[in-house]
């Protein structure tokens, strides 16, 4: 699918880290962008930054990706801005939990549910609403739209303390092929990126020594990934018509250990 100026992309988690980099890359390519996130302060700052270079082509919509009504409104905002043909879904949260906590108590069911709700249910909710909208598009370059989801290498090699996050991310990996098959007759593609360690606000809160040791654990290149490298992959997926139903590891060959 050739990215064109009359198109609109919706980017969730779009005001920070991987989502923000994707939103900016799509703006650079001339698309209109709806950035969906819960963080209003960062949303306002991004609208300001974007306005200087791209006029009013970026709109911020506050919405919880797991909420049906709020996401339906976000999709409607994307349809208002132009032909909604591209989804980059980055919203996600982590959070520690063990099956049996150090004090012997069972891991919290509420915490597990909360993390799975945002990461997995939020992905299904966003994808179903985006796909239903794209299915109403006319066909351009043999397709009606393309969707990029975000898993994690934790979906393959979840570390101790990551059980809700790892199981949600594995769910997104599991969803990818069936979603692509499901949407094939609608001419909509779905791929997932499974990032390794990326330099985003999540990691910037860690002490420098921890960041350096994480960076050194990446075989090659021995550094944290740059958000622009995620965006480059997301845009390639949107543009390459043969990429479908696949999860692409973007990780410098890292394989996470148990802790
Ligand atoms: N940074 C990494 O190393 C890394 C590695 C693997 C996977 N990932 C995944 O990449 C995605 C982006 O991560 P990031 O590093 O850019 O993180 P980030 O914290 O910088 O950005 C995530 C954004 O999602 C938003 N968000 C959280 N819950 C939301 C909800 N319910 N509804 C709407 N927005 C919500 C947050 O407000 C935030 O702006 C996440 O899914 C994350 O799990 C990141």
mmCIF file with all atom_site columns, N, CA and C in Angstrom, residues 38-61:
data_model
loop_
_atom_site.group_PDB
_atom_site.id
_atom_site.type_symbol
_atom_site.label_atom_id
_atom_site.label_alt_id
_atom_site.label_comp_id
_atom_site.label_asym_id
_atom_site.label_entity_id
_atom_site.label_seq_id
_atom_site.pdbx_PDB_ins_code
_atom_site.Cartn_x
_atom_site.Cartn_y
_atom_site.Cartn_z
_atom_site.occupancy
_atom_site.B_iso_or_equiv
_atom_site.pdbx_formal_charge
_atom_site.auth_seq_id
_atom_site.auth_comp_id
_atom_site.auth_asym_id
_atom_site.auth_atom_id
_atom_site.pdbx_PDB_model_num
ATOM 1  N N  . UNK A 1 38 ? -3.886 7.823  26.706 1.00 0.00 ? 38 UNK A N  1
ATOM 2  C CA . UNK A 1 38 ? -4.528 8.328  27.924 1.00 0.00 ? 38 UNK A CA 1
ATOM 3  C C  . UNK A 1 38 ? -3.820 9.566  28.454 1.00 0.00 ? 38 UNK A C  1
ATOM 4  N N  . UNK A 1 39 ? -2.587 9.796  28.007 1.00 0.00 ? 39 UNK A N  1
ATOM 5  C CA . UNK A 1 39 ? -1.754 10.859 28.575 1.00 0.00 ? 39 UNK A CA 1
ATOM 6  C C  . UNK A 1 39 ? -2.015 12.196 27.860 1.00 0.00 ? 39 UNK A C  1
ATOM 7  N N  . UNK A 1 40 ? -2.883 13.002 28.488 1.00 0.00 ? 40 UNK A N  1
ATOM 8  C CA . UNK A 1 40 ? -3.306 14.251 27.840 1.00 0.00 ? 40 UNK A CA 1
ATOM 9  C C  . UNK A 1 40 ? -2.177 15.274 27.754 1.00 0.00 ? 40 UNK A C  1
ATOM 10 N N  . UNK A 1 41 ? -1.324 15.324 28.786 1.00 0.00 ? 41 UNK A N  1
ATOM 11 C CA . UNK A 1 41 ? -0.249 16.327 28.782 1.00 0.00 ? 41 UNK A CA 1
ATOM 12 C C  . UNK A 1 41 ? 0.698  16.061 27.607 1.00 0.00 ? 41 UNK A C  1
ATOM 13 N N  . UNK A 1 42 ? 1.074  14.812 27.440 1.00 0.00 ? 42 UNK A N  1
ATOM 14 C CA . UNK A 1 42 ? 1.971  14.491 26.308 1.00 0.00 ? 42 UNK A CA 1
ATOM 15 C C  . UNK A 1 42 ? 1.235  14.666 24.981 1.00 0.00 ? 42 UNK A C  1
ATOM 16 N N  . UNK A 1 43 ? -0.067 14.384 24.990 1.00 0.00 ? 43 UNK A N  1
ATOM 17 C CA . UNK A 1 43 ? -0.856 14.576 23.769 1.00 0.00 ? 43 UNK A CA 1
ATOM 18 C C  . UNK A 1 43 ? -0.837 16.034 23.332 1.00 0.00 ? 43 UNK A C  1
ATOM 19 N N  . UNK A 1 44 ? -1.032 16.948 24.294 1.00 0.00 ? 44 UNK A N  1
ATOM 20 C CA . UNK A 1 44 ? -1.037 18.383 23.968 1.00 0.00 ? 44 UNK A CA 1
ATOM 21 C C  . UNK A 1 44 ? 0.344  18.806 23.472 1.00 0.00 ? 44 UNK A C  1
ATOM 22 N N  . UNK A 1 45 ? 1.400  18.282 24.104 1.00 0.00 ? 45 UNK A N  1
ATOM 23 C CA . UNK A 1 45 ? 2.766  18.653 23.696 1.00 0.00 ? 45 UNK A CA 1
ATOM 24 C C  . UNK A 1 45 ? 3.047  18.161 22.272 1.00 0.00 ? 45 UNK A C  1
ATOM 25 N N  . UNK A 1 46 ? 2.565  16.968 21.957 1.00 0.00 ? 46 UNK A N  1
ATOM 26 C CA . UNK A 1 46 ? 2.816  16.423 20.609 1.00 0.00 ? 46 UNK A CA 1
ATOM 27 C C  . UNK A 1 46 ? 2.049  17.216 19.544 1.00 0.00 ? 46 UNK A C  1
ATOM 28 N N  . UNK A 1 47 ? 0.819  17.603 19.876 1.00 0.00 ? 47 UNK A N  1
ATOM 29 C CA . UNK A 1 47 ? 0.041  18.422 18.928 1.00 0.00 ? 47 UNK A CA 1
ATOM 30 C C  . UNK A 1 47 ? 0.808  19.713 18.638 1.00 0.00 ? 47 UNK A C  1
ATOM 31 N N  . UNK A 1 48 ? 1.388  20.328 19.683 1.00 0.00 ? 48 UNK A N  1
ATOM 32 C CA . UNK A 1 48 ? 2.178  21.563 19.501 1.00 0.00 ? 48 UNK A CA 1
ATOM 33 C C  . UNK A 1 48 ? 3.396  21.329 18.617 1.00 0.00 ? 48 UNK A C  1
ATOM 34 N N  . UNK A 1 49 ? 4.135  20.276 18.920 1.00 0.00 ? 49 UNK A N  1
ATOM 35 C CA . UNK A 1 49 ? 5.340  19.966 18.127 1.00 0.00 ? 49 UNK A CA 1
ATOM 36 C C  . UNK A 1 49 ? 4.960  19.726 16.673 1.00 0.00 ? 49 UNK A C  1
ATOM 37 N N  . UNK A 1 50 ? 3.893  18.941 16.471 1.00 0.00 ? 50 UNK A N  1
ATOM 38 C CA . UNK A 1 50 ? 3.499  18.577 15.109 1.00 0.00 ? 50 UNK A CA 1
ATOM 39 C C  . UNK A 1 50 ? 3.020  19.808 14.340 1.00 0.00 ? 50 UNK A C  1
ATOM 40 N N  . UNK A 1 51 ? 2.362  20.726 15.067 1.00 0.00 ? 51 UNK A N  1
ATOM 41 C CA . UNK A 1 51 ? 1.793  21.900 14.386 1.00 0.00 ? 51 UNK A CA 1
ATOM 42 C C  . UNK A 1 51 ? 2.880  22.727 13.707 1.00 0.00 ? 51 UNK A C  1
ATOM 43 N N  . UNK A 1 52 ? 4.052  22.823 14.370 1.00 0.00 ? 52 UNK A N  1
ATOM 44 C CA . UNK A 1 52 ? 5.139  23.638 13.807 1.00 0.00 ? 52 UNK A CA 1
ATOM 45 C C  . UNK A 1 52 ? 5.585  23.125 12.440 1.00 0.00 ? 52 UNK A C  1
ATOM 46 N N  . UNK A 1 53 ? 5.596  21.809 12.267 1.00 0.00 ? 53 UNK A N  1
ATOM 47 C CA . UNK A 1 53 ? 6.108  21.255 10.994 1.00 0.00 ? 53 UNK A CA 1
ATOM 48 C C  . UNK A 1 53 ? 5.018  20.782 10.054 1.00 0.00 ? 53 UNK A C  1
ATOM 49 N N  . UNK A 1 54 ? 3.888  20.368 10.620 1.00 0.00 ? 54 UNK A N  1
ATOM 50 C CA . UNK A 1 54 ? 2.893  19.675 9.791  1.00 0.00 ? 54 UNK A CA 1
ATOM 51 C C  . UNK A 1 54 ? 1.498  20.286 9.877  1.00 0.00 ? 54 UNK A C  1
ATOM 52 N N  . UNK A 1 55 ? 1.383  21.513 10.388 1.00 0.00 ? 55 UNK A N  1
ATOM 53 C CA . UNK A 1 55 ? 0.071  22.145 10.486 1.00 0.00 ? 55 UNK A CA 1
ATOM 54 C C  . UNK A 1 55 ? -0.846 21.337 11.398 1.00 0.00 ? 55 UNK A C  1
ATOM 55 N N  . UNK A 1 56 ? -2.085 21.171 10.967 1.00 0.00 ? 56 UNK A N  1
ATOM 56 C CA . UNK A 1 56 ? -3.050 20.500 11.863 1.00 0.00 ? 56 UNK A CA 1
ATOM 57 C C  . UNK A 1 56 ? -3.309 19.061 11.413 1.00 0.00 ? 56 UNK A C  1
ATOM 58 N N  . UNK A 1 57 ? -2.271 18.404 10.858 1.00 0.00 ? 57 UNK A N  1
ATOM 59 C CA . UNK A 1 57 ? -2.491 17.030 10.380 1.00 0.00 ? 57 UNK A CA 1
ATOM 60 C C  . UNK A 1 57 ? -2.462 15.996 11.503 1.00 0.00 ? 57 UNK A C  1
ATOM 61 N N  . UNK A 1 58 ? -2.063 16.395 12.712 1.00 0.00 ? 58 UNK A N  1
ATOM 62 C CA . UNK A 1 58 ? -2.112 15.442 13.831 1.00 0.00 ? 58 UNK A CA 1
ATOM 63 C C  . UNK A 1 58 ? -3.184 15.851 14.816 1.00 0.00 ? 58 UNK A C  1
ATOM 64 N N  . UNK A 1 59 ? -4.034 14.898 15.154 1.00 0.00 ? 59 UNK A N  1
ATOM 65 C CA . UNK A 1 59 ? -5.063 15.153 16.155 1.00 0.00 ? 59 UNK A CA 1
ATOM 66 C C  . UNK A 1 59 ? -4.843 14.181 17.311 1.00 0.00 ? 59 UNK A C  1
ATOM 67 N N  . UNK A 1 60 ? -4.986 14.682 18.545 1.00 0.00 ? 60 UNK A N  1
ATOM 68 C CA . UNK A 1 60 ? -4.884 13.810 19.710 1.00 0.00 ? 60 UNK A CA 1
ATOM 69 C C  . UNK A 1 60 ? -6.283 13.452 20.194 1.00 0.00 ? 60 UNK A C  1
ATOM 70 N N  . UNK A 1 61 ? -6.517 12.171 20.445 1.00 0.00 ? 61 UNK A N  1
ATOM 71 C CA . UNK A 1 61 ? -7.790 11.741 21.029 1.00 0.00 ? 61 UNK A CA 1
ATOM 72 C C  . UNK A 1 61 ? -7.488 10.953 22.297 1.00 0.00 ? 61 UNK A C  1
#
